[in-house]
């Protein structure tokens, strides 16, 4: 399929609604049922990422925008997720956790759609997810991060209520630290607050982070609408 030439340029700070709109322009056309988007990215001398559908210069490198599948403790889990029964289970898990996300997000003054989009990318709503680095649960929190919010036992991170409370408070702190800039907040959540600071309060030039930020943003509006119940 031939795609029209487009580009996306992040120049923080921006209002989060503008950032979401730009993220959607970059990714939504590819993420609604058509899988991954092939795209190109370059980092300019100021450390800002530029995306394009076709390489417009020698500095552009190939990457992909799409669903980021979370690493889990059981390698067979991801294969099962691709099966129809497991996909239905994932949808049921998403619907089951949504009221909790809405309740805890509202308690902490956060947008539930942003939290749901982040969980979608981080764990596909799997509360049992564990990454090789030790990030756990719905919001893929590291135990050291969660301890700052009152976690006493890493097993608590597999309890949805606790994982959401720790994770949403952490996300809120990052949002406040980055002047309510959603893109920088998500970059800090993925790569770490220090990484954003080291890059001059810009999105770090890490391939995973360059994929992660627009992938979350592209899902925000999708999660503002309640999904229909599975048959």
CSV table of C-alpha atoms in Angstrom, one decimal, residues 8-230:
chain,number,residue,atom,x,y,z
A,8,UNK,CA,5.8,14.3,12.9
A,9,UNK,CA,7.9,16.7,14.9
A,10,UNK,CA,8.0,16.8,18.7
A,11,UNK,CA,8.9,20.2,20.1
A,12,UNK,CA,8.1,20.4,23.8
A,13,UNK,CA,6.4,21.8,25.7
A,14,UNK,CA,3.0,21.5,24.0
A,15,UNK,CA,-0.6,21.2,25.4
A,16,UNK,CA,-1.4,17.5,25.9
A,17,UNK,CA,-4.4,17.7,23.5
A,18,UNK,CA,-2.1,18.9,20.7
A,19,UNK,CA,0.4,16.1,21.5
A,20,UNK,CA,-2.4,13.5,21.4
A,21,UNK,CA,-3.6,14.8,18.1
A,22,UNK,CA,-0.1,14.7,16.6
A,23,UNK,CA,0.4,11.2,18.0
A,24,UNK,CA,-2.9,10.1,16.4
A,25,UNK,CA,-1.9,11.5,13.1
A,26,UNK,CA,1.2,9.5,13.2
A,27,UNK,CA,-0.2,6.2,14.4
A,28,UNK,CA,-3.9,5.8,14.5
A,29,UNK,CA,-4.3,5.1,10.8
A,30,UNK,CA,-2.1,2.1,11.3
A,31,UNK,CA,-3.2,0.8,14.7
A,32,UNK,CA,-6.9,0.3,14.0
A,33,UNK,CA,-6.8,-3.2,12.8
A,34,UNK,CA,-3.9,-3.1,10.4
A,35,UNK,CA,-1.0,-4.0,12.7
A,36,UNK,CA,2.3,-2.1,12.7
A,37,UNK,CA,3.3,1.0,10.8
A,38,UNK,CA,6.7,1.1,9.1
A,39,UNK,CA,8.2,4.6,9.6
A,40,UNK,CA,11.5,6.4,9.8
A,41,UNK,CA,12.9,8.6,12.6
A,42,UNK,CA,15.9,10.9,12.9
A,43,UNK,CA,17.3,12.9,15.9
A,44,UNK,CA,18.3,16.5,15.1
A,45,UNK,CA,21.2,18.2,16.8
A,46,UNK,CA,18.9,19.6,19.5
A,47,UNK,CA,17.9,16.0,20.4
A,48,UNK,CA,14.4,16.2,19.0
A,49,UNK,CA,12.9,13.2,17.1
A,50,UNK,CA,11.4,13.7,13.7
A,51,UNK,CA,9.2,11.0,12.2
A,52,UNK,CA,8.3,10.4,8.5
A,53,UNK,CA,6.6,7.8,6.4
A,54,UNK,CA,9.6,7.8,3.9
A,55,UNK,CA,13.2,8.7,4.5
A,56,UNK,CA,13.7,12.3,3.3
A,57,UNK,CA,17.4,12.3,4.1
A,58,UNK,CA,20.3,10.1,5.0
A,59,UNK,CA,19.8,10.6,8.8
A,60,UNK,CA,16.5,8.9,8.9
A,61,UNK,CA,16.5,5.3,10.3
A,62,UNK,CA,13.8,2.7,9.9
A,63,UNK,CA,11.6,1.8,12.9
A,64,UNK,CA,8.1,0.5,13.6
A,65,UNK,CA,5.2,2.0,15.4
A,66,UNK,CA,2.7,-0.5,16.7
A,67,UNK,CA,1.6,-2.6,19.6
A,68,UNK,CA,4.4,-3.2,22.1
A,69,UNK,CA,4.0,-6.6,23.6
A,70,UNK,CA,5.2,-6.7,27.2
A,71,UNK,CA,7.8,-9.2,28.2
A,72,UNK,CA,6.4,-11.8,30.6
A,73,UNK,CA,7.8,-14.4,32.9
A,74,UNK,CA,6.3,-17.3,30.8
A,75,UNK,CA,7.4,-17.2,27.2
A,76,UNK,CA,4.4,-19.2,26.2
A,77,UNK,CA,2.0,-16.5,27.4
A,78,UNK,CA,2.7,-14.2,24.4
A,79,UNK,CA,2.0,-17.0,21.9
A,80,UNK,CA,-1.3,-17.8,23.7
A,81,UNK,CA,-2.3,-14.1,23.5
A,82,UNK,CA,-2.4,-14.4,19.7
A,83,UNK,CA,-5.0,-17.2,19.9
A,84,UNK,CA,-8.7,-16.2,19.7
A,85,UNK,CA,-9.6,-17.6,23.2
A,86,UNK,CA,-6.7,-15.7,24.8
A,87,UNK,CA,-7.6,-12.5,22.9
A,88,UNK,CA,-11.1,-12.8,24.4
A,89,UNK,CA,-9.6,-13.3,27.8
A,90,UNK,CA,-7.5,-10.2,27.4
A,91,UNK,CA,-10.6,-8.2,26.4
A,92,UNK,CA,-12.4,-9.5,29.5
A,93,UNK,CA,-9.4,-8.5,31.7
A,94,UNK,CA,-9.4,-5.0,30.2
A,95,UNK,CA,-13.1,-4.6,30.9
A,96,UNK,CA,-12.8,-6.0,34.4
A,97,UNK,CA,-10.0,-3.6,35.3
A,98,UNK,CA,-11.6,-0.5,33.7
A,99,UNK,CA,-13.8,0.5,36.7
A,100,UNK,CA,-10.8,0.3,39.0
A,101,UNK,CA,-8.7,2.5,36.7
A,102,UNK,CA,-11.5,5.0,36.5
A,103,UNK,CA,-12.0,5.1,40.2
A,104,UNK,CA,-8.4,5.3,41.2
A,105,UNK,CA,-7.6,7.8,38.4
A,106,UNK,CA,-10.4,10.1,39.5
A,107,UNK,CA,-9.2,9.8,43.1
A,108,UNK,CA,-5.8,11.1,42.1
A,109,UNK,CA,-7.0,13.6,39.6
A,110,UNK,CA,-5.7,11.8,36.5
A,111,UNK,CA,-7.3,11.1,33.1
A,112,UNK,CA,-8.5,7.5,33.1
A,113,UNK,CA,-8.0,7.3,29.3
A,114,UNK,CA,-4.3,8.1,29.5
A,115,UNK,CA,-3.9,5.4,32.3
A,116,UNK,CA,-5.8,2.8,30.2
A,117,UNK,CA,-3.7,3.6,27.1
A,118,UNK,CA,-0.5,3.2,29.1
A,119,UNK,CA,-1.7,-0.2,30.6
A,120,UNK,CA,-2.7,-1.3,27.1
A,121,UNK,CA,0.9,-0.8,25.9
A,122,UNK,CA,2.7,-1.8,29.1
A,123,UNK,CA,0.9,-5.1,29.9
A,124,UNK,CA,-2.1,-5.7,27.6
A,125,UNK,CA,-4.1,-5.6,30.8
A,126,UNK,CA,-2.3,-8.7,32.2
A,127,UNK,CA,-1.9,-8.3,35.9
A,128,UNK,CA,0.5,-11.2,36.0
A,129,UNK,CA,3.0,-9.7,33.5
A,130,UNK,CA,6.6,-9.7,34.6
A,131,UNK,CA,9.4,-8.2,32.5
A,132,UNK,CA,13.0,-9.6,32.4
A,133,UNK,CA,14.1,-6.5,34.4
A,134,UNK,CA,11.5,-7.1,37.1
A,135,UNK,CA,8.7,-4.7,36.2
A,136,UNK,CA,5.5,-6.1,37.4
A,137,UNK,CA,1.7,-6.0,36.9
A,138,UNK,CA,-0.7,-3.9,35.0
A,139,UNK,CA,1.5,-0.7,34.9
A,140,UNK,CA,4.8,-2.6,34.8
A,141,UNK,CA,6.2,-1.0,37.9
A,142,UNK,CA,9.7,-1.7,39.2
A,143,UNK,CA,9.7,-2.6,43.0
A,144,UNK,CA,12.1,0.2,43.8
A,145,UNK,CA,9.7,2.7,42.2
A,146,UNK,CA,6.7,1.3,44.0
A,147,UNK,CA,8.4,1.3,47.4
A,148,UNK,CA,8.3,5.1,47.2
A,149,UNK,CA,4.5,4.9,47.2
A,150,UNK,CA,4.1,2.5,50.1
A,151,UNK,CA,4.8,-1.0,48.6
A,152,UNK,CA,6.1,-3.4,51.2
A,153,UNK,CA,6.2,-6.7,49.2
A,154,UNK,CA,6.7,-7.0,45.4
A,155,UNK,CA,3.9,-9.5,45.3
A,156,UNK,CA,1.6,-6.5,45.9
A,157,UNK,CA,2.3,-5.4,42.3
A,158,UNK,CA,0.2,-8.3,41.0
A,159,UNK,CA,-2.8,-7.0,43.0
A,160,UNK,CA,-4.6,-4.7,40.5
A,161,UNK,CA,-5.8,-2.2,43.1
A,162,UNK,CA,-2.3,-1.7,44.6
A,163,UNK,CA,-0.5,-1.7,41.3
A,164,UNK,CA,-2.9,0.9,40.0
A,165,UNK,CA,-2.6,3.1,43.1
A,166,UNK,CA,1.2,3.0,43.0
A,167,UNK,CA,1.4,3.4,39.3
A,168,UNK,CA,-1.1,6.2,38.9
A,169,UNK,CA,0.5,8.2,41.7
A,170,UNK,CA,3.9,7.7,40.0
A,171,UNK,CA,2.4,8.8,36.7
A,172,UNK,CA,0.9,11.9,38.3
A,173,UNK,CA,4.2,12.9,39.9
A,174,UNK,CA,5.9,12.6,36.4
A,175,UNK,CA,3.1,14.6,34.8
A,176,UNK,CA,3.6,17.4,37.4
A,177,UNK,CA,7.4,17.3,37.0
A,178,UNK,CA,7.0,17.8,33.2
A,179,UNK,CA,4.4,20.6,33.3
A,180,UNK,CA,1.5,18.4,32.2
A,181,UNK,CA,3.3,17.5,29.0
A,182,UNK,CA,2.0,14.1,28.1
A,183,UNK,CA,4.7,13.1,25.7
A,184,UNK,CA,7.6,14.0,28.1
A,185,UNK,CA,5.7,12.3,30.9
A,186,UNK,CA,5.4,9.0,28.9
A,187,UNK,CA,9.0,9.3,27.9
A,188,UNK,CA,10.0,9.6,31.5
A,189,UNK,CA,7.8,6.6,32.5
A,190,UNK,CA,9.4,4.5,29.8
A,191,UNK,CA,13.1,5.6,30.0
A,192,UNK,CA,13.2,7.2,33.4
A,193,UNK,CA,13.0,10.8,34.6
A,194,UNK,CA,16.8,11.2,34.6
A,195,UNK,CA,17.0,10.2,30.9
A,196,UNK,CA,14.6,13.0,29.9
A,197,UNK,CA,16.6,15.4,32.0
A,198,UNK,CA,19.9,14.3,30.4
A,199,UNK,CA,18.4,14.9,27.0
A,200,UNK,CA,17.5,18.5,27.8
A,201,UNK,CA,13.9,17.8,28.8
A,202,UNK,CA,13.3,16.3,25.4
A,203,UNK,CA,12.2,12.8,24.4
A,204,UNK,CA,15.3,10.6,24.7
A,205,UNK,CA,16.7,9.2,21.4
A,206,UNK,CA,16.0,5.6,22.4
A,207,UNK,CA,14.3,3.5,19.8
A,208,UNK,CA,12.0,1.9,22.4
A,209,UNK,CA,11.0,5.2,23.8
A,210,UNK,CA,10.4,6.7,20.3
A,211,UNK,CA,8.0,3.9,19.6
A,212,UNK,CA,6.5,3.8,23.1
A,213,UNK,CA,5.3,7.5,23.3
A,214,UNK,CA,3.2,7.7,20.2
A,215,UNK,CA,1.9,4.1,20.7
A,216,UNK,CA,0.4,5.2,24.0
A,217,UNK,CA,-0.9,8.5,22.7
A,218,UNK,CA,-2.6,6.8,19.8
A,219,UNK,CA,-4.7,4.7,22.2
A,220,UNK,CA,-5.9,7.5,24.4
A,221,UNK,CA,-9.1,8.4,22.5
A,222,UNK,CA,-9.8,4.7,21.9
A,223,UNK,CA,-10.1,4.2,25.7
A,224,UNK,CA,-12.4,7.2,26.2
A,225,UNK,CA,-15.2,5.1,24.7
A,226,UNK,CA,-16.4,2.1,26.7
A,227,UNK,CA,-16.0,-1.1,24.6
A,228,UNK,CA,-19.0,-3.3,24.0
A,229,UNK,CA,-19.3,-6.5,26.0
A,230,UNK,CA,-17.8,-9.7,24.3
